[in-house]
Coordinates of N, CA and C and ligand atoms in Angstrom, one line a residue:
M1 N 75.3 10.1 65.9 CA 74.4 9.1 65.3 C 74.9 8.8 63.9
A2 N 74.6 7.5 63.5 CA 75.1 7.0 62.2 C 74.6 7.8 61.0
Q3 N 73.4 8.4 61.2 CA 72.8 9.1 60.0 C 73.7 10.2 59.6
R4 N 74.5 10.8 60.5 CA 75.4 11.9 60.2 C 76.5 11.4 59.3
R5 N 76.8 10.1 59.3 CA 77.9 9.6 58.5 C 77.4 9.3 57.1
L6 N 76.1 9.5 56.8 CA 75.6 9.2 55.5 C 75.8 10.3 54.5
Q7 N 76.2 10.0 53.3 CA 76.4 11.0 52.3 C 75.0 11.1 51.5
P8 N 74.3 12.2 51.6 CA 73.0 12.2 51.1 C 73.0 12.1 49.6
D9 N 74.1 12.4 48.9 CA 74.1 12.2 47.4 C 74.4 10.8 47.0
R10 N 74.7 9.9 47.9 CA 75.0 8.5 47.5 C 74.1 7.5 48.2
I11 N 72.9 7.9 48.3 CA 71.9 6.9 48.9 C 71.6 5.9 47.8
P12 N 71.6 4.6 48.1 CA 71.3 3.6 47.0 C 69.9 3.8 46.5
R13 N 69.8 3.8 45.2 CA 68.4 4.0 44.6 C 67.5 2.9 45.0
H14 N 68.0 1.7 44.9 CA 67.1 0.5 45.2 C 67.7 -0.4 46.3
V15 N 67.0 -0.5 47.3 CA 67.4 -1.4 48.4 C 66.4 -2.6 48.5
A16 N 66.9 -3.8 48.5 CA 66.1 -5.0 48.6 C 66.4 -5.7 49.9
I17 N 65.4 -6.3 50.5 CA 65.7 -6.9 51.8 C 65.1 -8.3 52.0
I18 N 65.9 -9.2 52.4 CA 65.5 -10.5 52.8 C 65.2 -10.5 54.3
M19 N 64.0 -10.4 54.7 CA 63.6 -10.2 56.1 C 63.6 -11.6 56.8
D20 N 64.7 -11.9 57.3 CA 64.8 -13.3 57.9 C 65.0 -13.2 59.5
G21 N 64.6 -14.2 60.1 CA 64.8 -14.3 61.6 C 63.6 -14.1 62.5
N22 N 62.4 -14.0 61.9 CA 61.2 -13.9 62.7 C 61.1 -15.1 63.7
G23 N 61.3 -16.3 63.1 CA 61.1 -17.5 63.9 C 62.1 -17.6 65.0
R24 N 63.4 -17.3 64.7 CA 64.4 -17.4 65.8 C 64.3 -16.3 66.8
W25 N 63.8 -15.2 66.4 CA 63.5 -14.1 67.3 C 62.5 -14.5 68.4
A26 N 61.5 -15.2 67.8 CA 60.4 -15.7 68.7 C 60.9 -16.8 69.6
E27 N 61.6 -17.7 69.0 CA 62.1 -18.9 69.8 C 62.9 -18.4 71.0
A28 N 63.8 -17.4 70.7 CA 64.7 -16.9 71.8 C 63.9 -16.3 72.9
R29 N 62.7 -16.0 72.7 CA 61.8 -15.3 73.7 C 60.7 -16.3 74.2
E30 N 60.9 -17.6 73.8 CA 59.8 -18.6 74.1 C 58.5 -18.1 73.6
R31 N 58.4 -17.5 72.5 CA 57.1 -17.1 71.9 C 56.9 -18.0 70.7
S32 N 55.6 -17.9 70.1 CA 55.3 -18.6 68.9 C 55.9 -18.0 67.7
R33 N 56.0 -18.8 66.6 CA 56.5 -18.2 65.4 C 55.6 -17.1 64.9
N34 N 54.3 -17.3 65.1 CA 53.3 -16.3 64.7 C 53.6 -14.9 65.4
E35 N 54.0 -15.0 66.6 CA 54.4 -13.7 67.3 C 55.6 -13.1 66.7
G36 N 56.5 -13.9 66.2 CA 57.7 -13.4 65.5 C 57.3 -12.7 64.3
H37 N 56.4 -13.3 63.5 CA 55.9 -12.7 62.3 C 55.2 -11.3 62.5
R38 N 54.4 -11.4 63.6 CA 53.7 -10.2 64.0 C 54.6 -9.0 64.3
A39 N 55.7 -9.4 65.1 CA 56.7 -8.4 65.4 C 57.4 -7.9 64.1
G40 N 57.6 -8.9 63.2 CA 58.2 -8.5 61.9 C 57.4 -7.5 61.1
L41 N 56.1 -7.5 61.3 CA 55.3 -6.5 60.6 C 55.6 -5.1 61.1
E42 N 55.9 -5.0 62.4 CA 56.3 -3.7 62.9 C 57.5 -3.2 62.3
S43 N 58.5 -4.1 62.0 CA 59.7 -3.7 61.3 C 59.4 -3.3 59.9
V44 N 58.5 -3.9 59.3 CA 58.1 -3.5 57.9 C 57.6 -2.1 57.9
R45 N 56.7 -1.8 58.9 CA 56.2 -0.5 59.0 C 57.3 0.6 59.2
A46 N 58.2 0.3 60.1 CA 59.3 1.2 60.4 C 60.3 1.4 59.3
V47 N 60.6 0.3 58.6 CA 61.6 0.4 57.6 C 61.1 1.0 56.3
V48 N 59.8 0.9 56.0 CA 59.2 1.6 54.9 C 59.3 3.1 55.1
R49 N 58.9 3.5 56.3 CA 59.0 4.9 56.7 C 60.4 5.4 56.6
G50 N 61.3 4.6 57.2 CA 62.7 5.0 57.3 C 63.3 5.1 55.9
A51 N 63.1 4.2 55.1 CA 63.6 4.2 53.7 C 63.2 5.4 53.0
H52 N 61.9 5.7 53.1 CA 61.3 6.9 52.5 C 62.0 8.2 53.0
E53 N 62.2 8.3 54.3 CA 62.8 9.5 54.9 C 64.2 9.6 54.4
L54 N 64.9 8.5 54.2 CA 66.3 8.6 53.8 C 66.5 8.8 52.3
G55 N 65.4 8.8 51.6 CA 65.5 9.1 50.1 C 65.8 7.9 49.2
V56 N 65.5 6.7 49.8 CA 65.6 5.5 48.9 C 64.4 5.6 47.9
K57 N 64.7 5.2 46.7 CA 63.6 5.4 45.7 C 62.8 4.1 45.4
V58 N 63.5 3.0 45.6 CA 62.8 1.7 45.5 C 63.2 0.8 46.7
L59 N 62.2 0.2 47.3 CA 62.4 -0.7 48.4 C 61.7 -2.0 48.1
T60 N 62.4 -3.1 47.9 CA 61.8 -4.4 47.7 C 61.9 -5.3 48.9
L61 N 60.8 -5.8 49.4 CA 60.8 -6.6 50.5 C 60.3 -8.0 50.2
Y62 N 61.1 -9.0 50.6 CA 60.8 -10.4 50.3 C 59.8 -10.9 51.4
A63 N 58.5 -10.8 51.1 CA 57.5 -11.0 52.1 C 57.1 -12.5 52.2
F64 N 57.1 -13.2 51.0 CA 56.7 -14.6 51.0 C 57.2 -15.2 49.7
S65 N 58.0 -16.3 49.9 CA 58.6 -16.9 48.7 C 57.7 -18.1 48.2
L66 N 57.9 -18.5 47.0 CA 57.2 -19.7 46.5 C 57.4 -20.9 47.4
E67 N 58.6 -21.0 48.0 CA 58.9 -22.1 48.9 C 58.1 -22.0 50.2
N68 N 57.8 -20.8 50.6 CA 57.1 -20.6 51.8 C 55.7 -21.2 51.8
W69 N 55.1 -21.5 50.6 CA 53.8 -22.2 50.5 C 53.9 -23.5 51.2
D70 N 55.0 -24.1 51.3 CA 55.2 -25.4 51.9 C 55.3 -25.4 53.4
R71 N 55.2 -24.2 54.0 CA 55.2 -24.1 55.5 C 53.9 -24.6 56.0
P72 N 53.8 -24.9 57.3 CA 52.5 -25.3 57.9 C 51.4 -24.3 57.5
K73 N 50.2 -24.9 57.2 CA 49.1 -24.2 56.7 C 48.8 -22.9 57.6
E74 N 48.8 -23.1 58.9 CA 48.5 -22.0 59.8 C 49.5 -20.8 59.6
E75 N 50.7 -21.2 59.4 CA 51.8 -20.2 59.3 C 51.6 -19.4 58.0
V76 N 51.2 -20.2 56.9 CA 51.0 -19.5 55.6 C 49.8 -18.6 55.8
E77 N 48.8 -19.0 56.4 CA 47.6 -18.2 56.6 C 47.9 -16.9 57.4
Q78 N 48.7 -17.1 58.4 CA 49.1 -15.9 59.2 C 49.9 -14.9 58.4
L79 N 50.8 -15.4 57.6 CA 51.6 -14.5 56.8 C 50.7 -13.7 55.8
M80 N 49.8 -14.4 55.2 CA 48.8 -13.8 54.3 C 48.0 -12.7 55.0
R81 N 47.6 -13.1 56.2 CA 46.8 -12.1 57.0 C 47.6 -10.9 57.3
L82 N 48.9 -11.1 57.6 CA 49.7 -9.9 57.9 C 49.9 -9.0 56.7
L83 N 50.0 -9.6 55.6 CA 50.1 -8.8 54.4 C 48.8 -8.0 54.2
D84 N 47.7 -8.7 54.4 CA 46.4 -8.1 54.3 C 46.3 -6.9 55.3
R85 N 46.7 -7.2 56.5 CA 46.6 -6.2 57.6 C 47.5 -4.9 57.2
Y86 N 48.7 -5.2 56.7 CA 49.6 -4.1 56.3 C 48.9 -3.2 55.3
L87 N 48.2 -3.8 54.3 CA 47.6 -3.0 53.3 C 46.5 -2.2 53.9
D88 N 45.7 -2.8 54.8 CA 44.6 -2.1 55.5 C 45.1 -0.9 56.3
S89 N 46.2 -1.1 57.1 CA 46.6 -0.1 58.0 C 47.6 0.9 57.5
E90 N 48.3 0.6 56.4 CA 49.4 1.5 56.0 C 49.2 2.2 54.6
I91 N 48.2 1.7 53.9 CA 48.2 2.2 52.5 C 47.8 3.7 52.4
D92 N 47.0 4.1 53.4 CA 46.6 5.6 53.4 C 47.9 6.4 53.6
E93 N 48.7 6.0 54.6 CA 49.9 6.7 54.9 C 50.9 6.7 53.7
C94 N 51.0 5.5 53.2 CA 51.9 5.3 52.0 C 51.5 6.3 50.9
H95 N 50.2 6.3 50.6 CA 49.7 7.2 49.6 C 49.9 8.7 49.9
R96 N 49.7 9.1 51.1 CA 50.0 10.4 51.6 C 51.4 10.8 51.3
N97 N 52.3 9.8 51.6 CA 53.7 10.1 51.4 C 54.3 9.9 50.0
G98 N 53.3 9.7 49.1 CA 53.8 9.6 47.7 C 54.4 8.2 47.3
I99 N 54.1 7.2 48.1 CA 54.7 5.9 47.9 C 53.8 5.1 47.0
R100 N 54.4 4.5 46.0 CA 53.7 3.7 45.0 C 53.9 2.2 45.4
L101 N 52.8 1.4 45.4 CA 53.0 0.0 45.8 C 53.0 -0.8 44.5
R102 N 53.9 -1.8 44.5 CA 53.9 -2.8 43.4 C 54.0 -4.2 44.1
A103 N 53.8 -5.2 43.3 CA 54.0 -6.6 43.8 C 54.5 -7.4 42.7
I104 N 55.5 -8.3 43.0 CA 56.1 -9.2 42.1 C 55.9 -10.6 42.6
G105 N 55.7 -11.6 41.7 CA 55.6 -13.0 42.1 C 54.5 -13.6 41.3
R106 N 54.2 -14.9 41.7 CA 53.1 -15.6 41.0 C 51.9 -15.3 41.8
L107 N 51.3 -14.1 41.6 CA 50.2 -13.6 42.4 C 48.9 -14.4 42.1
D108 N 48.9 -15.1 41.0 CA 47.7 -15.9 40.8 C 47.4 -17.0 41.8
R109 N 48.5 -17.3 42.6 CA 48.3 -18.3 43.7 C 47.7 -17.7 44.9
L110 N 47.6 -16.4 45.0 CA 47.0 -15.8 46.2 C 45.5 -15.9 46.3
A111 N 44.9 -15.8 47.5 CA 43.4 -15.9 47.6 C 42.9 -14.7 46.8
P112 N 41.8 -14.9 46.1 CA 41.2 -13.8 45.3 C 41.0 -12.5 46.0
A113 N 40.6 -12.6 47.3 CA 40.3 -11.3 48.1 C 41.6 -10.6 48.3
L114 N 42.6 -11.3 48.7 CA 43.9 -10.6 48.9 C 44.5 -10.0 47.6
R115 N 44.3 -10.8 46.5 CA 44.8 -10.4 45.2 C 44.1 -9.0 44.8
K116 N 42.8 -9.0 45.1 CA 42.0 -7.8 44.8 C 42.5 -6.6 45.6
K117 N 42.8 -6.9 46.9 CA 43.2 -5.8 47.7 C 44.6 -5.2 47.2
I118 N 45.5 -6.2 46.9 CA 46.8 -5.7 46.4 C 46.6 -4.9 45.1
D119 N 45.8 -5.5 44.2 CA 45.5 -4.8 42.9 C 45.0 -3.4 43.1
A120 N 44.0 -3.3 44.1 CA 43.4 -2.0 44.4 C 44.5 -1.0 44.9
A121 N 45.4 -1.5 45.8 CA 46.4 -0.6 46.4 C 47.4 -0.2 45.3
I122 N 47.7 -1.1 44.4 CA 48.6 -0.7 43.3 C 47.9 0.4 42.4
E123 N 46.7 0.1 42.1 CA 46.0 1.1 41.2 C 45.9 2.4 41.9
R124 N 45.5 2.4 43.2 CA 45.3 3.7 43.9 C 46.6 4.5 43.9
T125 N 47.8 3.9 44.0 CA 49.0 4.6 44.3 C 49.9 4.7 43.0
H126 N 49.4 4.3 41.9 CA 50.3 4.1 40.7 C 50.9 5.4 40.2
E127 N 50.3 6.5 40.6 CA 50.9 7.7 40.1 C 52.0 8.3 41.0
N128 N 52.1 7.7 42.2 CA 53.1 8.2 43.2 C 54.5 8.0 42.7
R129 N 55.4 8.9 43.0 CA 56.8 8.7 42.6 C 57.9 9.0 43.6
E130 N 57.4 9.3 44.9 CA 58.4 9.5 46.0 C 59.3 8.3 46.2
M131 N 58.6 7.2 46.3 CA 59.3 5.9 46.5 C 58.4 4.8 46.0
T132 N 59.0 3.7 45.5 CA 58.2 2.5 45.1 C 58.5 1.4 46.1
L133 N 57.4 0.9 46.7 CA 57.5 -0.2 47.6 C 57.1 -1.5 46.9
V134 N 58.0 -2.4 46.8 CA 57.7 -3.6 46.0 C 57.6 -4.8 47.0
F135 N 56.4 -5.4 47.1 CA 56.3 -6.7 47.8 C 56.6 -7.9 46.9
A136 N 57.6 -8.7 47.3 CA 57.8 -9.9 46.6 C 56.9 -11.0 47.3
V137 N 55.8 -11.4 46.7 CA 54.9 -12.3 47.4 C 54.7 -13.5 46.4
S138 N 54.7 -14.7 47.0 CA 54.6 -15.9 46.2 C 55.7 -15.8 45.1
Y139 N 56.9 -15.3 45.5 CA 57.9 -15.0 44.6 C 59.1 -16.0 44.6
G140 N 59.6 -16.3 43.4 CA 60.8 -17.1 43.3 C 61.6 -16.6 42.2
G141 N 62.9 -16.4 42.4 CA 63.8 -15.9 41.3 C 63.9 -16.8 40.1
R142 N 64.0 -18.1 40.3 CA 64.0 -19.0 39.2 C 62.7 -19.0 38.4
A143 N 61.6 -19.0 39.2 CA 60.3 -18.9 38.6 C 60.1 -17.7 37.7
E144 N 60.6 -16.5 38.2 CA 60.6 -15.3 37.4 C 61.3 -15.5 36.1
I145 N 62.4 -16.1 36.1 CA 63.2 -16.3 34.9 C 62.5 -17.3 34.0
V146 N 61.9 -18.3 34.5 CA 61.1 -19.3 33.7 C 59.9 -18.6 33.1
D147 N 59.2 -17.8 33.9 CA 58.1 -17.1 33.4 C 58.5 -16.1 32.2
A148 N 59.6 -15.5 32.4 CA 60.1 -14.6 31.3 C 60.4 -15.5 30.1
A149 N 61.1 -16.6 30.3 CA 61.4 -17.4 29.1 C 60.2 -17.9 28.4
Q150 N 59.2 -18.3 29.1 CA 57.9 -18.7 28.5 C 57.3 -17.6 27.6
R151 N 57.3 -16.4 28.2 CA 56.7 -15.3 27.4 C 57.6 -15.0 26.2
I152 N 58.9 -15.1 26.3 CA 59.8 -14.8 25.2 C 59.5 -15.9 24.1
A153 N 59.3 -17.1 24.5 CA 59.1 -18.2 23.5 C 57.8 -18.0 22.8
R154 N 56.8 -17.5 23.6 CA 55.5 -17.3 22.9 C 55.6 -16.1 22.0
D155 N 56.3 -15.1 22.4 CA 56.4 -13.9 21.4 C 57.2 -14.3 20.2
A156 N 58.2 -15.2 20.4 CA 59.0 -15.6 19.2 C 58.1 -16.4 18.3
E157 N 57.3 -17.3 18.9 CA 56.3 -18.1 18.1 C 55.4 -17.3 17.3
D158 N 54.9 -16.2 18.0 CA 53.9 -15.3 17.3 C 54.6 -14.3 16.4
G159 N 55.9 -14.4 16.2 CA 56.6 -13.5 15.3 C 56.8 -12.1 15.8
K160 N 56.6 -11.9 17.2 CA 56.8 -10.6 17.7 C 58.2 -10.3 18.2
L161 N 59.0 -11.4 18.2 CA 60.4 -11.3 18.7 C 61.3 -12.1 17.8
D162 N 62.4 -11.6 17.4 CA 63.4 -12.3 16.6 C 64.4 -12.9 17.6
V163 N 64.4 -14.2 17.8 CA 65.3 -14.8 18.8 C 66.7 -14.4 18.6
N164 N 67.1 -14.1 17.4 CA 68.5 -13.8 17.2 C 68.9 -12.4 17.8
Q165 N 67.8 -11.6 18.0 CA 68.0 -10.3 18.6 C 68.1 -10.3 20.1
L166 N 67.7 -11.5 20.7 CA 67.6 -11.5 22.1 C 68.9 -11.3 22.8
D167 N 68.9 -10.3 23.7 CA 70.1 -10.0 24.5 C 69.6 -9.7 25.9
E168 N 70.6 -9.4 26.8 CA 70.2 -9.2 28.2 C 69.2 -8.1 28.4
K169 N 69.2 -7.1 27.6 CA 68.3 -6.0 27.8 C 66.9 -6.4 27.4
I170 N 66.8 -7.1 26.3 CA 65.4 -7.6 25.9 C 65.0 -8.7 26.9
F171 N 65.8 -9.6 27.3 CA 65.4 -10.6 28.3 C 64.9 -9.9 29.6
A172 N 65.6 -8.9 30.1 CA 65.2 -8.3 31.3 C 63.8 -7.6 31.2
S173 N 63.5 -7.2 29.9 CA 62.2 -6.5 29.7 C 61.0 -7.5 29.9
Y174 N 61.3 -8.8 30.0 CA 60.2 -9.7 30.3 C 60.1 -10.1 31.7
L175 N 61.0 -9.5 32.6 CA 60.9 -9.9 34.0 C 59.6 -9.2 34.6
Y176 N 59.4 -9.4 35.9 CA 58.1 -8.9 36.5 C 58.0 -7.4 36.6
A177 N 59.1 -6.7 36.9 CA 59.1 -5.3 37.0 C 60.2 -4.6 36.2
P178 N 60.1 -4.7 34.9 CA 61.3 -4.3 34.1 C 61.6 -2.9 34.1
D179 N 60.7 -2.0 34.6 CA 60.9 -0.6 34.6 C 61.8 -0.2 35.9
L180 N 61.9 -1.1 36.8 CA 62.6 -0.7 38.0 C 64.1 -1.0 37.9
P181 N 65.0 -0.2 38.5 CA 66.4 -0.4 38.4 C 66.8 -1.7 39.3
D182 N 67.9 -2.3 39.0 CA 68.3 -3.4 39.8 C 68.7 -2.9 41.2
P183 N 68.6 -3.8 42.2 CA 69.0 -3.4 43.6 C 70.4 -3.0 43.6
D184 N 70.7 -1.8 44.3 CA 72.1 -1.5 44.5 C 72.6 -2.2 45.7
L185 N 71.7 -2.4 46.7 CA 72.1 -3.0 48.0 C 71.1 -4.1 48.3
L186 N 71.6 -5.3 48.6 CA 70.7 -6.4 49.1 C 71.1 -6.6 50.6
I187 N 70.1 -6.4 51.4 CA 70.3 -6.6 52.9 C 69.6 -7.9 53.3
R188 N 70.3 -8.7 54.1 CA 69.7 -9.9 54.7 C 69.9 -9.9 56.2
T189 N 68.8 -10.0 56.9 CA 68.8 -10.0 58.3 C 68.9 -11.5 58.8
G190 N 69.2 -11.7 60.1 CA 69.2 -13.0 60.6 C 70.4 -13.9 60.3
S191 N 71.5 -13.3 59.9 CA 72.8 -13.9 59.9 C 73.1 -14.8 58.7
E192 N 72.1 -15.5 58.1 CA 72.5 -16.4 57.0 C 73.0 -15.7 55.8
S193 N 74.0 -16.4 55.1 CA 74.6 -15.8 53.9 C 74.1 -16.5 52.7
R194 N 72.8 -16.3 52.4 CA 72.2 -17.0 51.2 C 71.4 -15.9 50.5
V195 N 71.2 -16.2 49.2 CA 70.3 -15.4 48.4 C 68.9 -15.9 48.4
S196 N 68.7 -17.2 48.7 CA 67.4 -17.8 48.8 C 66.4 -17.5 47.7
N197 N 66.9 -17.6 46.5 CA 66.0 -17.5 45.3 C 65.4 -16.1 45.2
F198 N 66.1 -15.1 45.6 CA 65.5 -13.7 45.6 C 66.1 -12.9 44.5
L199 N 65.4 -12.4 43.6 CA 65.8 -11.5 42.5 C 67.1 -12.0 41.9
L200 N 67.1 -13.3 41.5 CA 68.4 -13.9 41.0 C 69.0 -13.1 39.8
W201 N 68.2 -12.7 38.9 CA 68.7 -11.9 37.8 C 69.2 -10.6 38.2
Q202 N 68.4 -9.9 39.0 CA 68.6 -8.5 39.3 C 69.8 -8.2 40.3
V203 N 70.2 -9.2 41.1 CA 71.2 -8.9 42.1 C 72.6 -9.2 41.5
A204 N 72.8 -9.4 40.2 CA 74.1 -9.7 39.6 C 75.2 -8.8 40.2
Y205 N 74.9 -7.5 40.3 CA 76.0 -6.6 40.8 C 75.6 -5.8 42.0
S206 N 74.6 -6.4 42.8 CA 74.2 -5.7 44.0 C 75.3 -5.9 45.1
E207 N 75.4 -4.9 46.0 CA 76.3 -5.1 47.1 C 75.5 -5.8 48.2
L208 N 76.1 -6.8 48.8 CA 75.4 -7.6 49.8 C 75.8 -7.1 51.2
Y209 N 74.8 -7.1 52.1 CA 75.0 -6.7 53.5 C 74.2 -7.7 54.4
I210 N 75.0 -8.4 55.1 CA 74.3 -9.4 56.0 C 74.5 -9.0 57.4
T211 N 73.4 -9.0 58.2 CA 73.5 -8.6 59.6 C 72.9 -9.7 60.5
G212 N 73.5 -9.8 61.7 CA 73.0 -10.7 62.7 C 71.7 -10.3 63.3
T213 N 71.3 -9.0 63.1 CA 70.1 -8.5 63.7 C 68.9 -9.3 63.1
M214 N 68.0 -9.8 64.0 CA 66.9 -10.5 63.5 C 65.8 -9.5 63.0
W215 N 65.0 -9.9 62.0 CA 64.2 -9.0 61.4 C 63.3 -8.2 62.4
P216 N 62.7 -8.8 63.4 CA 61.8 -8.1 64.3 C 62.5 -7.0 65.0
D217 N 63.9 -7.0 65.1 CA 64.6 -6.0 65.8 C 65.1 -4.9 64.8
F218 N 64.9 -5.1 63.6 CA 65.5 -4.2 62.6 C 64.7 -2.9 62.5
R219 N 65.4 -1.8 62.6 CA 64.7 -0.5 62.5 C 65.5 0.4 61.6
K220 N 65.0 1.7 61.6 CA 65.7 2.7 60.7 C 67.2 2.8 61.0
T221 N 67.6 2.7 62.3 CA 69.0 2.9 62.6 C 69.8 1.8 61.9
H222 N 69.2 0.6 61.9 CA 70.0 -0.6 61.3 C 70.1 -0.3 59.8
L223 N 69.0 0.2 59.2 CA 69.0 0.5 57.8 C 70.1 1.6 57.5
V224 N 70.2 2.6 58.3 CA 71.2 3.6 58.2 C 72.6 3.0 58.2
E225 N 72.8 2.0 59.2 CA 74.1 1.3 59.3 C 74.5 0.6 58.0
A226 N 73.5 0.0 57.4 CA 73.7 -0.7 56.1 C 74.0 0.2 55.0
L227 N 73.4 1.4 55.0 CA 73.6 2.4 54.0 C 75.0 3.0 54.1
V228 N 75.5 3.2 55.4 CA 76.8 3.7 55.6 C 77.8 2.7 55.1
D229 N 77.6 1.4 55.4 CA 78.5 0.4 54.9 C 78.5 0.4 53.4
Y230 N 77.4 0.5 52.8 CA 77.3 0.5 51.3 C 78.1 1.6 50.7
Q231 N 78.0 2.8 51.4 CA 78.7 4.0 50.8 C 80.2 3.9 50.9
N232 N 80.7 2.9 51.7 CA 82.1 2.7 51.8 C 82.6 1.6 50.8
R233 N 81.7 1.1 50.0 CA 82.1 0.1 49.1 C 82.5 0.8 47.7
E234 N 83.3 0.1 47.0 CA 83.6 0.6 45.6 C 83.0 -0.4 44.6
R235 N 82.0 0.1 43.9 CA 81.3 -0.8 42.9 C 82.1 -0.8 41.6
R236 N 82.6 -2.0 41.3 CA 83.5 -2.0 40.1 C 82.9 -2.7 38.9
Y237 N 81.8 -3.4 39.0 CA 81.1 -4.0 37.8 C 82.1 -4.7 36.9
G238 N 83.1 -5.4 37.5 CA 84.0 -6.2 36.7 C 85.2 -5.4 36.2
L239 N 85.3 -4.1 36.5 CA 86.4 -3.3 36.1 C 87.5 -3.3 37.1
T240 N 88.6 -2.6 36.9 CA 89.6 -2.5 37.9 C 89.3 -1.2 38.7
S241 N 90.0 -1.2 39.9 CA 89.8 0.0 40.7 C 90.2 1.3 40.0
A242 N 91.3 1.2 39.3 CA 91.8 2.4 38.6 C 90.8 2.8 37.6
Q243 N 90.2 1.9 36.9 CA 89.2 2.3 35.8 C 88.0 3.0 36.4
V244 N 87.6 2.5 37.6 CA 86.4 3.1 38.2 C 86.7 4.5 38.7
R245 N 88.0 4.7 39.2 CA 88.3 6.0 39.7 C 88.6 7.0 38.6
A246 N 89.0 6.6 37.5 CA 89.3 7.5 36.4 C 88.7 6.9 35.1
P247 N 87.4 6.9 35.0 CA 86.7 6.2 34.0 C 87.1 6.7 32.6
S248 N 87.5 8.0 32.4 CA 87.7 8.5 31.1 C 89.1 8.1 30.6
E249 N 90.0 7.8 31.6 CA 91.4 7.5 31.2 C 91.6 6.0 30.9
D250 N 92.6 5.7 30.1 CA 92.8 4.3 29.7 C 93.7 3.7 30.9
A251 N 93.0 3.2 31.9 CA 93.8 2.7 33.0 C 94.3 1.3 32.8
Ligands
FPP301 C1 61.5 -15.1 57.6 O1 61.5 -15.5 58.9 C2 60.4 -14.2 57.2 C3 59.3 -14.6 56.4 C4 59.1 -16.0 55.9 C5 58.3 -13.7 56.0 C6 58.5 -12.2 56.2 C7 57.3 -11.7 56.9 C8 57.3 -10.7 57.7 C9 58.4 -9.8 57.9 C10 56.0 -10.3 58.4 C11 54.9 -10.1 57.6 C12 55.0 -8.9 56.8 C13 54.4 -8.8 55.6 C14 54.3 -7.5 54.9 C15 53.8 -10.0 54.9 P1 61.6 -17.0 59.3 O2 60.3 -17.4 59.8 O3 62.1 -17.8 58.2 O4 62.6 -16.9 60.5 P2 63.6 -18.0 60.9 O5 64.6 -18.3 59.9 O6 64.2 -17.5 62.2 O7 62.8 -19.3 61.2

């Protein structure tokens, strides 16, 4: 089993996933897109459990992008209902397992009842530290950067920030979840090789893993495969291979 090939001391701390392929999965089975999304929810359940069991500390799932608001109204409503259903059915188990829930995105666009439910789940689980589960909802990477820039400009205007001091670290502190580490691994299901406006700032040095598996078929074993692949990579952060292998020497 692939899990035996995993090195337990090199589990990526933060895994982010673009859950793509629900529609194509359904189409291939002559089912509706809604059925594809419903099947996708089962994968969410399985992958959250799997990531927790494998020792991932942060799991960020791209549940709904800002661009997704432009999908047909019924599809938008269904995706919102699924998120709602996930919170109803899984939050107890998440809490029992020490999982903390977070959400990033323009949450003010969500229906007030859903927003309230998300806030309540965040509040209820905020002390948990086994794993952090982040839902990116109504999320766009460029929007996140624009929102940060606006807050920076306001703080500069109010004299709370000296613009000459602004550097990457300070900029990042204005993003939606500044306390979380950047993703080590970005997984995309459904074959496409795009970042699709997801965590644009944070994925600067993430390892990318693209799989042909459609999201509704993705389970813990697929996550393990992705982690094994990740563990065979050498993360160089712009350095040479020799520097990475012997960081203290002048390579
Ligand atoms: C992409 O599939 C997936 C989404 C737009 C949303 C992801 C939603 C889920 C996994 C189910 C709901 C779960 C929660 C927690 C909200 P697509 O429709 O773009 O697939 P396609 O590219 O094959 O058409």
